[in-house]
XYZ file of N, CA and C in Angstrom:
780
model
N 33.257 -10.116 -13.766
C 33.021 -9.193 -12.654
C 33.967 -9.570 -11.514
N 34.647 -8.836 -10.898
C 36.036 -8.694 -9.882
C 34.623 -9.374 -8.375
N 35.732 -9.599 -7.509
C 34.963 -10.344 -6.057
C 34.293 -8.675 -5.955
N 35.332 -7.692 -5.960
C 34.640 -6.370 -5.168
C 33.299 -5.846 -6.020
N 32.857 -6.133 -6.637
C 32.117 -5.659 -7.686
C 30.624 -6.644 -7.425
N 31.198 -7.805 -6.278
C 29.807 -8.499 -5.555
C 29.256 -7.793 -4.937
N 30.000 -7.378 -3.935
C 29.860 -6.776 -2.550
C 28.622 -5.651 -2.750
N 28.158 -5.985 -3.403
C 26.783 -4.580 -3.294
C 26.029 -4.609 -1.718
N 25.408 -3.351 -1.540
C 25.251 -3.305 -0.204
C 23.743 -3.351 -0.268
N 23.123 -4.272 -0.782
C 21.921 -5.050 -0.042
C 21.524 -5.530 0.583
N 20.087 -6.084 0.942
C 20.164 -6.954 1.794
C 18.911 -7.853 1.166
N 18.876 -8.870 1.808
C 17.980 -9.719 1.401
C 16.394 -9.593 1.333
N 16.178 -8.897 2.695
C 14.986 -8.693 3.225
C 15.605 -7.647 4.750
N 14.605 -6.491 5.193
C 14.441 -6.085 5.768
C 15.009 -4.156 5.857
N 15.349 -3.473 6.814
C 15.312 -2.283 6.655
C 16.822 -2.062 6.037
N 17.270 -0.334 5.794
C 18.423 0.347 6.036
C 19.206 0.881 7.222
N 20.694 1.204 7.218
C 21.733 2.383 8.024
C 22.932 2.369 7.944
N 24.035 2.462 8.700
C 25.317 3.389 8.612
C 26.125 2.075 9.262
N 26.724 1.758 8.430
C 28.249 1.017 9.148
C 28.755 2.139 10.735
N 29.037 1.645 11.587
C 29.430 2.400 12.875
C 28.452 3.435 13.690
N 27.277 3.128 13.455
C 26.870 3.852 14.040
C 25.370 2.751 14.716
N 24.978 2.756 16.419
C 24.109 1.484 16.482
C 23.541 1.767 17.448
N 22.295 0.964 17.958
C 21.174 1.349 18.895
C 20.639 -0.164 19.159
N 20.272 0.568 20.510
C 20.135 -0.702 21.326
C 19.192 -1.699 21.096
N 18.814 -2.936 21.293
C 17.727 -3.893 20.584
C 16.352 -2.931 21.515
N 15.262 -3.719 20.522
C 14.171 -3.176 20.900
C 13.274 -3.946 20.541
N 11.757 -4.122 21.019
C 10.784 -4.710 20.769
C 9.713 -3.971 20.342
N 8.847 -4.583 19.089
C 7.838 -4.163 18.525
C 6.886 -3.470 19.329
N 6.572 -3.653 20.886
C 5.489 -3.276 21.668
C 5.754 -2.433 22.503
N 7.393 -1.773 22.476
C 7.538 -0.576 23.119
C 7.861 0.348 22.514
N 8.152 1.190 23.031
C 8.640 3.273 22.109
C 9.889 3.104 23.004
N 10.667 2.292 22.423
C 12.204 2.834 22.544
C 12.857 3.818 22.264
N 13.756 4.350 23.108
C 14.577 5.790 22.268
C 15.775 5.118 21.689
N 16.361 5.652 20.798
C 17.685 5.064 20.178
C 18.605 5.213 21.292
N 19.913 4.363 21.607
C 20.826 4.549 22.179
C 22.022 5.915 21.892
N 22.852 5.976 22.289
C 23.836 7.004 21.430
C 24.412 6.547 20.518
N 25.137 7.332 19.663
C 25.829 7.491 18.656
C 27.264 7.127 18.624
N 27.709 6.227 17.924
C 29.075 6.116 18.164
C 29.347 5.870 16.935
N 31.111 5.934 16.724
C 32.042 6.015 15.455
C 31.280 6.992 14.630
N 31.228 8.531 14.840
C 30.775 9.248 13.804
C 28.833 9.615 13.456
N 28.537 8.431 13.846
C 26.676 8.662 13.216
C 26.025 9.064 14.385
N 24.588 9.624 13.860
C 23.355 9.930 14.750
C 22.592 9.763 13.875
N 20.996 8.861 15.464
C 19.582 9.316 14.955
C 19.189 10.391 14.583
N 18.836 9.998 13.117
C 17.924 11.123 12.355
C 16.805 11.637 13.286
N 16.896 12.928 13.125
C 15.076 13.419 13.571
C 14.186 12.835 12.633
N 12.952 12.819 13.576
C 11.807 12.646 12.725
C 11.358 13.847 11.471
N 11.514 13.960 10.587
C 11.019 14.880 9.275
C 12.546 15.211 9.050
N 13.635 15.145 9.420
C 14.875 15.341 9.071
C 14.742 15.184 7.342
N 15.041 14.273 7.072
C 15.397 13.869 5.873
C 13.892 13.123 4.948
N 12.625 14.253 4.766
C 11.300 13.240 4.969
C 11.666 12.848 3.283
N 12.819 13.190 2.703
C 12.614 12.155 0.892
C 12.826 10.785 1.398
N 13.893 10.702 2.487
C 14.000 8.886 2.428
C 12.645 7.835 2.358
N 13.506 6.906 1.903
C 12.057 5.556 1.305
C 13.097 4.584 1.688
N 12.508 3.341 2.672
C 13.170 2.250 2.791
C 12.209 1.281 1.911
N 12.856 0.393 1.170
C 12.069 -0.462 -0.138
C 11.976 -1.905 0.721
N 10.866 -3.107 0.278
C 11.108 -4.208 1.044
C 11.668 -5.194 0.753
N 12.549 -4.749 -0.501
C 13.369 -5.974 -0.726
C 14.825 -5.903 -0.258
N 14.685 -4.564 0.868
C 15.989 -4.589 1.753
C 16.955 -3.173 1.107
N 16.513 -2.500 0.437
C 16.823 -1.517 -0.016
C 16.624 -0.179 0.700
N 17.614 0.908 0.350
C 17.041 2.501 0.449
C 16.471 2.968 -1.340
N 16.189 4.166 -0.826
C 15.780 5.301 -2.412
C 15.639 6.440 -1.396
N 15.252 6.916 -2.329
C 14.693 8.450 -1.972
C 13.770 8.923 -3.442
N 12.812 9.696 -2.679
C 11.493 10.378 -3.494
C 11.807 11.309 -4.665
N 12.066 10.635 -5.797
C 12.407 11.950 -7.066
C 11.154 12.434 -7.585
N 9.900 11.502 -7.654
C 8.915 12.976 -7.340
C 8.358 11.887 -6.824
N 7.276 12.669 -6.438
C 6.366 11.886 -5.100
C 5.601 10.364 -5.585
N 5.555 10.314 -6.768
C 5.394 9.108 -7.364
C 6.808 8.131 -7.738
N 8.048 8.499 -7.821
C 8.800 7.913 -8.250
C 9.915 7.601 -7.063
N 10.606 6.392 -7.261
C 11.826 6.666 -5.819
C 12.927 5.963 -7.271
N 13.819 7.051 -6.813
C 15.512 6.642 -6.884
C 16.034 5.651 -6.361
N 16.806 4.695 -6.791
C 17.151 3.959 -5.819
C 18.610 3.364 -7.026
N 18.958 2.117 -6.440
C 20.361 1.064 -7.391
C 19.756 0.227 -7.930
N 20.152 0.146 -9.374
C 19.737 -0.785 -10.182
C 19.997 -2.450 -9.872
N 20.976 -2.333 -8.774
C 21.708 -3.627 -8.521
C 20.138 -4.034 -7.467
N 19.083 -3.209 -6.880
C 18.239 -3.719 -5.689
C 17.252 -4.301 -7.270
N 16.974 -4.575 -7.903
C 15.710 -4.442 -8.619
C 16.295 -6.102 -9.802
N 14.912 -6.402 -10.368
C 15.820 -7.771 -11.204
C 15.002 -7.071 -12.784
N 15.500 -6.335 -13.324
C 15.216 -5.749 -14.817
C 14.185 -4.237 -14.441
N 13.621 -4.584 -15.366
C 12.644 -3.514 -16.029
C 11.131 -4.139 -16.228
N 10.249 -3.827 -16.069
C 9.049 -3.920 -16.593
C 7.596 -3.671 -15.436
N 6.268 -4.387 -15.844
C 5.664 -4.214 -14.618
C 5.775 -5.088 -13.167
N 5.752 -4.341 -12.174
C 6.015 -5.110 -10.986
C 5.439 -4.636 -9.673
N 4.916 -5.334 -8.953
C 3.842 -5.135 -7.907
C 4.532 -5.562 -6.460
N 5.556 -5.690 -6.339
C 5.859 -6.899 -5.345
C 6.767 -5.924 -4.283
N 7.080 -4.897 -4.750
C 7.968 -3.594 -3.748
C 7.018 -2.651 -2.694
N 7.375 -2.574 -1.851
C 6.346 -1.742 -0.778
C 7.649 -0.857 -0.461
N 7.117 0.671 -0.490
C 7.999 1.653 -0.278
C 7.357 2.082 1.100
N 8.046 2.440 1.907
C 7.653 2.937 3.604
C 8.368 4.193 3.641
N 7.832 5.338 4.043
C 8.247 6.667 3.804
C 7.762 7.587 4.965
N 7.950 8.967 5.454
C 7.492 9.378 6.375
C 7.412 9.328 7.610
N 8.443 8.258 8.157
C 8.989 8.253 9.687
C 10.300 7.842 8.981
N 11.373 7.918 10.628
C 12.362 7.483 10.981
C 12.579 6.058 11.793
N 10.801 5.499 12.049
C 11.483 4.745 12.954
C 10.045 3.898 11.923
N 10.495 2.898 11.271
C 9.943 1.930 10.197
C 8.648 0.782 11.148
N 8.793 0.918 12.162
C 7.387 0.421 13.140
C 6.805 1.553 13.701
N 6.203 2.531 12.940
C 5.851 3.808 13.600
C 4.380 3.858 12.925
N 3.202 3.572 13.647
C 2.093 3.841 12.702
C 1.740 4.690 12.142
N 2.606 5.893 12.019
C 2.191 6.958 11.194
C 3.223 6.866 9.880
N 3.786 5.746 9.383
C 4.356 4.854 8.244
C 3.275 4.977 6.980
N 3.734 5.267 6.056
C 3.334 5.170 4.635
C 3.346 4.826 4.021
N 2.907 3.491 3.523
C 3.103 2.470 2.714
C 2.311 2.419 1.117
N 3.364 2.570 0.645
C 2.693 2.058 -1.349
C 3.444 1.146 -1.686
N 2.768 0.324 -2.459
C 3.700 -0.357 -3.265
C 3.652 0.045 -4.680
N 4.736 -0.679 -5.360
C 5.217 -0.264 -6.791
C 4.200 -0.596 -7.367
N 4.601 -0.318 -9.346
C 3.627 -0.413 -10.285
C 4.476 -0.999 -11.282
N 5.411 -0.621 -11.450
C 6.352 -0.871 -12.463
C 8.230 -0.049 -12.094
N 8.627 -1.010 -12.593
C 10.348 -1.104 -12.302
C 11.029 -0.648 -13.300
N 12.073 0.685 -13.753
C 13.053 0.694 -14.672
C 14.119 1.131 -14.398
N 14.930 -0.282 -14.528
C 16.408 -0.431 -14.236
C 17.283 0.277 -15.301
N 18.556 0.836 -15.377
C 19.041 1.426 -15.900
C 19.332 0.824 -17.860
N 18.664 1.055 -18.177
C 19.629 0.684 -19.416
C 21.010 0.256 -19.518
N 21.128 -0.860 -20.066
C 22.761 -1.572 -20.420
C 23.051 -1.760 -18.893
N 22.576 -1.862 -18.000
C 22.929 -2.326 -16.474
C 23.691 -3.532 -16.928
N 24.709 -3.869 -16.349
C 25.290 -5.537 -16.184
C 25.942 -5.583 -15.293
N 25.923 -5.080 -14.078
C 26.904 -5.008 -12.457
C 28.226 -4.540 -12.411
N 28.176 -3.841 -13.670
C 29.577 -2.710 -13.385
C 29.226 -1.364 -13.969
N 29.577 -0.139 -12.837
C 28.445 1.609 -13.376
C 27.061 0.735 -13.532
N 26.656 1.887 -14.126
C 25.003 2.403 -14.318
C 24.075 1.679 -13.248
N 24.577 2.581 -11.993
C 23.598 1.938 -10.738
C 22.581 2.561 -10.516
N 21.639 2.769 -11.238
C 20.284 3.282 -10.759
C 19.550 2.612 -11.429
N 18.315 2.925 -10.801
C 16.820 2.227 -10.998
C 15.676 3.736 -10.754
N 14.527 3.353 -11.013
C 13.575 4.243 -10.376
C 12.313 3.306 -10.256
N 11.392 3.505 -9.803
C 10.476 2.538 -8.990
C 9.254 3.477 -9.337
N 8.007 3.371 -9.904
C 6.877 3.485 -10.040
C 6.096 3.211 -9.208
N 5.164 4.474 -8.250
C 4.400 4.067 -7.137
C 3.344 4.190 -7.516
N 2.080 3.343 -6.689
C 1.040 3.287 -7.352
C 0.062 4.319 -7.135
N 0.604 5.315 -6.120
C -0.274 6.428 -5.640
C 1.156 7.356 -5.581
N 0.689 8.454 -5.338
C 2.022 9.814 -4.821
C 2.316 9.770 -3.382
N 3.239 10.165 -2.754
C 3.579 10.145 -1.382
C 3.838 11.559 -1.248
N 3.121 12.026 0.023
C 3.269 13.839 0.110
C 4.257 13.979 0.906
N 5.424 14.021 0.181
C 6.724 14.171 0.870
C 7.467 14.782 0.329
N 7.818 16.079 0.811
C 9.018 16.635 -0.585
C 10.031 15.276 -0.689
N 10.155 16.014 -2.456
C 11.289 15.014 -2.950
C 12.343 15.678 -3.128
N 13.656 14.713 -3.351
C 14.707 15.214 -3.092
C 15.689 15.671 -4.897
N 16.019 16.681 -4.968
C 16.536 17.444 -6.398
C 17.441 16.225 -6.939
N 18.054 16.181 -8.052
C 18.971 15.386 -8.343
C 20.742 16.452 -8.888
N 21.555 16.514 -8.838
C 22.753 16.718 -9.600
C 22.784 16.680 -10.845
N 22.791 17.753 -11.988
C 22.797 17.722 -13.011
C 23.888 18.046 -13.693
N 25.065 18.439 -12.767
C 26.478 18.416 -12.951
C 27.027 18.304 -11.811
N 28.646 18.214 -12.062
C 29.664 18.210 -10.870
C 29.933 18.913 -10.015
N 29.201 20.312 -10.389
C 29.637 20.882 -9.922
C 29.598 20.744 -7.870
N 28.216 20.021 -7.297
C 28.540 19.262 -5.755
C 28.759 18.309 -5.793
N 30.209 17.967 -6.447
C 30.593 16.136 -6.398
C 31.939 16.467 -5.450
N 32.012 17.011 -4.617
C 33.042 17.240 -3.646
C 32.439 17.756 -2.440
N 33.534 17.784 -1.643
C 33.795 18.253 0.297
C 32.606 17.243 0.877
N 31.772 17.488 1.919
C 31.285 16.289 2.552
C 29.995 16.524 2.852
N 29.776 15.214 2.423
C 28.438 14.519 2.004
C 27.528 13.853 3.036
N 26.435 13.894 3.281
C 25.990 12.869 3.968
C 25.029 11.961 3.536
N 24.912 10.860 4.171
C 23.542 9.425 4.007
C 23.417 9.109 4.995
N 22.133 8.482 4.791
C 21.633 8.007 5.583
C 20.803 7.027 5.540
N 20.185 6.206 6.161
C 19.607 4.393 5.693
C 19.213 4.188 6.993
N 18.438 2.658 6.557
C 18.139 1.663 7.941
C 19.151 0.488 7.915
N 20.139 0.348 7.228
C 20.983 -1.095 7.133
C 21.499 -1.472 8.377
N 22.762 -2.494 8.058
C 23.475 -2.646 9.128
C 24.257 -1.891 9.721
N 24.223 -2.177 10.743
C 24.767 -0.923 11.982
C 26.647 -1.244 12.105
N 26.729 -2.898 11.691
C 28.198 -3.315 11.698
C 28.143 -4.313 10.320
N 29.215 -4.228 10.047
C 29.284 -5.418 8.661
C 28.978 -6.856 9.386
N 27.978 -7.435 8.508
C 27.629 -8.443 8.775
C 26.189 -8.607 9.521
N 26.221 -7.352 10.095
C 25.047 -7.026 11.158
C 23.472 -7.315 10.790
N 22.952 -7.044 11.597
C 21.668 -7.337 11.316
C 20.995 -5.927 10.960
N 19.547 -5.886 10.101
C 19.131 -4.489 9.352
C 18.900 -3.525 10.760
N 18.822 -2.749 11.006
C 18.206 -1.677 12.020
C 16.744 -1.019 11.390
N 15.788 -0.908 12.724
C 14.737 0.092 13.075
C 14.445 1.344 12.998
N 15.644 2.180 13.092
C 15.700 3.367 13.506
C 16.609 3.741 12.143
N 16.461 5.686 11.451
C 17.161 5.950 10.289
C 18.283 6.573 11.187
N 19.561 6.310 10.527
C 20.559 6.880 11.306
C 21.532 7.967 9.969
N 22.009 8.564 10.039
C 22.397 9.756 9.437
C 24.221 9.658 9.481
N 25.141 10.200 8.851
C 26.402 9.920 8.954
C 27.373 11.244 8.167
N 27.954 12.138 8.030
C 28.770 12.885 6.987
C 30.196 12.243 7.024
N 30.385 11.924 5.652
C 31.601 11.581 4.905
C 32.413 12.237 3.751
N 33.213 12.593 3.858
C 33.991 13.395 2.857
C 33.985 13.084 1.673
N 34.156 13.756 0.388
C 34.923 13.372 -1.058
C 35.954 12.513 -0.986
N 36.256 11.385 -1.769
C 37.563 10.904 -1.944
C 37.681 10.777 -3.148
N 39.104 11.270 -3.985
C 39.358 11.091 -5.294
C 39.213 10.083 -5.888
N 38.881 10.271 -7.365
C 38.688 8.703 -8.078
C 40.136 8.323 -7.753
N 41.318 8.924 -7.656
C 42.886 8.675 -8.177
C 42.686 7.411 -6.222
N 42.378 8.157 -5.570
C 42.589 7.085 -4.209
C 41.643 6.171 -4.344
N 40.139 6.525 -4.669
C 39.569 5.304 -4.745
C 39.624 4.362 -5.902
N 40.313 4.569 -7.117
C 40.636 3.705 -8.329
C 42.011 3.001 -7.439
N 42.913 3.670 -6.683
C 43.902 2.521 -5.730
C 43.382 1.775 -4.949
N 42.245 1.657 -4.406
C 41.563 0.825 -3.555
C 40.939 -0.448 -4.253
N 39.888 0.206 -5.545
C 39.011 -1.003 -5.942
C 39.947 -1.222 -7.413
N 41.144 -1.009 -7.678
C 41.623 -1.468 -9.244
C 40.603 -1.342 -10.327
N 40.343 -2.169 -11.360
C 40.223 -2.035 -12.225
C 38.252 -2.126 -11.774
N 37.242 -2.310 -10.497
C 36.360 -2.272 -10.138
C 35.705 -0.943 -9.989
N 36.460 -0.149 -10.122
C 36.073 0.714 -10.144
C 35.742 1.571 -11.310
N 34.648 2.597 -11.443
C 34.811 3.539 -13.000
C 34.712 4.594 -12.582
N 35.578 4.978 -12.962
C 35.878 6.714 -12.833
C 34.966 7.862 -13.120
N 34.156 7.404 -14.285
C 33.218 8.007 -14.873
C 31.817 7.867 -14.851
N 32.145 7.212 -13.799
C 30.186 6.403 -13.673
C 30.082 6.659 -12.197
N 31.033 6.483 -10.989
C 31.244 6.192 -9.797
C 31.950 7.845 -8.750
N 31.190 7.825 -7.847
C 32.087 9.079 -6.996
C 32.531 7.711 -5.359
N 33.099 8.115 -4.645
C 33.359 7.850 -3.447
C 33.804 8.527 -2.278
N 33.208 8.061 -1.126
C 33.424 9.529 0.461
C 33.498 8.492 1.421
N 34.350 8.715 2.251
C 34.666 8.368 3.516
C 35.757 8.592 3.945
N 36.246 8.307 4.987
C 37.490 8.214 5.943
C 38.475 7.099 5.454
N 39.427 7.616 4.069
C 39.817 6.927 3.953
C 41.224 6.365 4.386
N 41.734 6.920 5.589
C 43.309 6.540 6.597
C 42.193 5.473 7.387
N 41.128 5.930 8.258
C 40.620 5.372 9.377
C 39.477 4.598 9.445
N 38.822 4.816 8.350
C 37.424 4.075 8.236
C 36.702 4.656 9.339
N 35.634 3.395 9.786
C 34.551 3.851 10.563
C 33.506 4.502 11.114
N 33.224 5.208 9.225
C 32.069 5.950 9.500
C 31.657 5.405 7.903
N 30.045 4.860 7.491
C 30.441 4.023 5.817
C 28.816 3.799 6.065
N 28.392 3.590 4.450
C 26.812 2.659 4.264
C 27.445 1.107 4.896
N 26.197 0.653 4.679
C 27.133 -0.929 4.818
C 25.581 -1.826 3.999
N 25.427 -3.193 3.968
C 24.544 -3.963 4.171
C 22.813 -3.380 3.934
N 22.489 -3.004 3.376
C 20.633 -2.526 3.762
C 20.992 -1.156 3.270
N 21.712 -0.271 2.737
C 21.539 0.994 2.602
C 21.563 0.759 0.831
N 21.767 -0.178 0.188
C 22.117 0.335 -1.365
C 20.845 0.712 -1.511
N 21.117 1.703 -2.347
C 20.085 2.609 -3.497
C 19.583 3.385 -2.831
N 19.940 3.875 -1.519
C 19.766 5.463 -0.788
C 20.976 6.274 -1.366
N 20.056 7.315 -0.872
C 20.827 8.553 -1.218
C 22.294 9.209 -0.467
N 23.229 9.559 -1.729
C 24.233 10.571 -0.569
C 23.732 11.811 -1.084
N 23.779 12.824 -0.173
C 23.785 14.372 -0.543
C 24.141 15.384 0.296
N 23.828 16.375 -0.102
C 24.503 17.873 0.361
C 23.765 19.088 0.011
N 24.148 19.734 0.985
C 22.904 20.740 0.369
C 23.944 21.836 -0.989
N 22.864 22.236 -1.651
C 23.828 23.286 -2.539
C 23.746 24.859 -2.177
N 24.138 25.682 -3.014
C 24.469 26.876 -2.654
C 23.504 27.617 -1.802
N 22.030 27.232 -1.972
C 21.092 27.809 -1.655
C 20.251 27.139 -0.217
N 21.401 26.095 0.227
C 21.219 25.623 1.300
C 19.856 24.285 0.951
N 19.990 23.934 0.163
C 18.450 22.898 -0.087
C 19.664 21.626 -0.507
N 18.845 20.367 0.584
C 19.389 19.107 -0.195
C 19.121 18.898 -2.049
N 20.246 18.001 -2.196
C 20.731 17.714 -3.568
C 21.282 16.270 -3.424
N 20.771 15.264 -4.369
C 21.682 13.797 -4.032
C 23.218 13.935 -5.474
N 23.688 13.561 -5.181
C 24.966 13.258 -5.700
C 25.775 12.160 -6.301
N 25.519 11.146 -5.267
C 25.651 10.041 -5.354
C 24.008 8.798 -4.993
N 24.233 7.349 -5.472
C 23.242 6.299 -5.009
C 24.243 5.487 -4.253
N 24.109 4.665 -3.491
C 24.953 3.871 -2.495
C 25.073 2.457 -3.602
N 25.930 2.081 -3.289
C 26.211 1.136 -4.553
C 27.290 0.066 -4.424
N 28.181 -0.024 -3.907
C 29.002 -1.079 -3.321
C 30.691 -0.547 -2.429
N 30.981 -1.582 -1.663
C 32.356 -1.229 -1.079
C 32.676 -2.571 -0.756
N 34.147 -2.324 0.253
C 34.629 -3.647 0.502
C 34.265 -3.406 1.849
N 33.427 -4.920 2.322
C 33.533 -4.693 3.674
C 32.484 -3.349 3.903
N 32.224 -2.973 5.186
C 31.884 -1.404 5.842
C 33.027 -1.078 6.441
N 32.922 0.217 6.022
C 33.999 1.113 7.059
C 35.392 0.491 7.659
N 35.732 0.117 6.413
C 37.121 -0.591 6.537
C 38.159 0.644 5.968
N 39.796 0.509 6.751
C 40.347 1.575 6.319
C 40.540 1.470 5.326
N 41.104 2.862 3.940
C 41.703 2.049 2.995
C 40.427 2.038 1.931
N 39.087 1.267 2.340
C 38.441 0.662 1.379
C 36.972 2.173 1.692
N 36.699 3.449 0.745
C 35.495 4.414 0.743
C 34.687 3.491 0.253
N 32.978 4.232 0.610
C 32.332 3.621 0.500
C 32.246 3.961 -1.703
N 31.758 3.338 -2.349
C 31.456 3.604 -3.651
C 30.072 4.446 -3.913
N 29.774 4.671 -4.679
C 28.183 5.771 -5.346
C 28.447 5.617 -6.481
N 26.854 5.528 -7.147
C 26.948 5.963 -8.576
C 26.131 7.294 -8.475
N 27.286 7.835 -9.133
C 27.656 9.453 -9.536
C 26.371 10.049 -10.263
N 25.402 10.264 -9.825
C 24.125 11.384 -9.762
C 24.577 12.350 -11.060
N 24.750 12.908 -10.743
C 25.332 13.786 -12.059
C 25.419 13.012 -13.352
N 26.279 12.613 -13.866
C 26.519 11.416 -14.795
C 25.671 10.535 -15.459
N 24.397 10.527 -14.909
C 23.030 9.831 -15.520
C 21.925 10.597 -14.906
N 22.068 12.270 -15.087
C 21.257 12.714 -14.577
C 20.131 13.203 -15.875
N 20.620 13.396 -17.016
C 19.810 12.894 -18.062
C 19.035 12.004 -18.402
N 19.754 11.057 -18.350
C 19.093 9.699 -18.637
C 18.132 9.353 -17.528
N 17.926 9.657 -16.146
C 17.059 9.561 -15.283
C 16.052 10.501 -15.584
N 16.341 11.887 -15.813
C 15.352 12.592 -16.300
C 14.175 12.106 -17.450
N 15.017 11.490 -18.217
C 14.081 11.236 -19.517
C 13.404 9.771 -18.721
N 13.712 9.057 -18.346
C 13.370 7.370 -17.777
C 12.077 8.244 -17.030
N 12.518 8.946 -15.961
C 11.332 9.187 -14.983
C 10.276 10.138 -15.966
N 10.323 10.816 -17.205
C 9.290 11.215 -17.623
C 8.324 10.220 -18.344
N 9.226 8.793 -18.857
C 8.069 7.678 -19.428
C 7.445 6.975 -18.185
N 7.741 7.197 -17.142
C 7.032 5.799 -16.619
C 5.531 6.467 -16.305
């Protein structure tokens, strides 16, 4: 496995968000408002985006049905039963007592996973969450023009997780530019990638893997596309963020999420 092919954008413990985009510190015992928006991102509204799920082992997902969350196979350690994930759903701001908390039941990581492609997982909740869920890509046909995500991660590489969900749109970038970026780390056929790639500074970073990118489709309704899945760095020029390509294992998720 190549150094770039470490770099998954987890985190150890704590929430998701957006490379370049950040808000001011805050304390548990007040109702802070987010600060502004800079390099590209904004605070999500509240019900904006209500599929997101921040996971507690420092992860995003999103709700593929109200029992199940999407997420990267790289956040999860195999397959089988597992109790130890608490999914938080239904606000934007993850200390909000009107927060929704389940935890898992059981974990299934992608088949043949080994830290290169096949980045998904799906997560078994132990109750349903009444939240619309979000469609999946069953072809290419929205694997282009610009995309958005959104997370609680780090706000700067290196940064610490954020409170607040922050939101970001990033363009398509070709496999042909992003196979020049990550060499032989990259798969063409497993992987999409979007960002600013002359300027950087708009990117997942740290705390966002296994959230969603998407777009709405013809009929104006979100659609995910991509799972957040690794890059170099955040929002570095040169270096898009990576996804595993929604479309491309949109079968194989179908059939996974009908056994669990």
């Amino acid at each position: 496995m190549s150094i770039l092919r470490a770099l998954k954008r987890c985190a150890v413990v704590g929430a998701v968000v957006l490379a370049g985009v950040s808000l001011q510190p805050t304390t548990a015992s007040a109702a802070p408002t987010p600060a502004p928006p800079v390099v590209g991102g904004t605070p999500a509204e509240q019900g904006e985006f209500p599929f997101m799920v921040r996971l507690s082992m420092g992860c995003g997902g999103a709700l593929y049905e109200k029992d199940i969350v999407l997420t990267a196979a790289h956040c999860v350690d195999g397959s089988g039963p597992d109790t130890s994930i608490t999914a938080t759903a239904g606000v934007v701001d993850l200390q909000s007592p009107d927060a929704v908390e389940v935890n898992s039941t059981e974990v299934l990581q992608a088949p043949g996973y080994n830290g290169t492609g096949k980045d998904w997982a799906l997560i078994k909740l132990a109750e349903p969450i009444d939240l619309p869920t979000l469609a999946i890509a069953t072809d290419d046909t929205y694997d282009n023009g610009e995309f958005t995500v959104a997370g609680w991660g780090a706000a700067t590489e290196g940064g610490a997780q954020e409170r607040y969900l922050l939101k970001a749109n990033v363009p398509f970038v070709s496999d042909a530019d992003c196979g020049a970026a990550y060499g032989g780390s990259f798969v063409a056929d497993e992987e999409i990638c979007a960002g600013f790639l002359a300027e950087g500074g708009t990117d997942t970073c740290q705390g966002d893997s296994g959230g969603p990118m998407f777009r709405q489709d013809d009929a104006g309704a979100w659609i995910q596309v991509g799972i957040v899945s690794y890059g170099q760095g955040c929002a570095r020029p040169e270096y898009p963020g990576v996804y595993a390509e929604v479309s491309t294992f949109a079968t194989a998720i179908q059939s996974a999420a009908a056994g669990l």
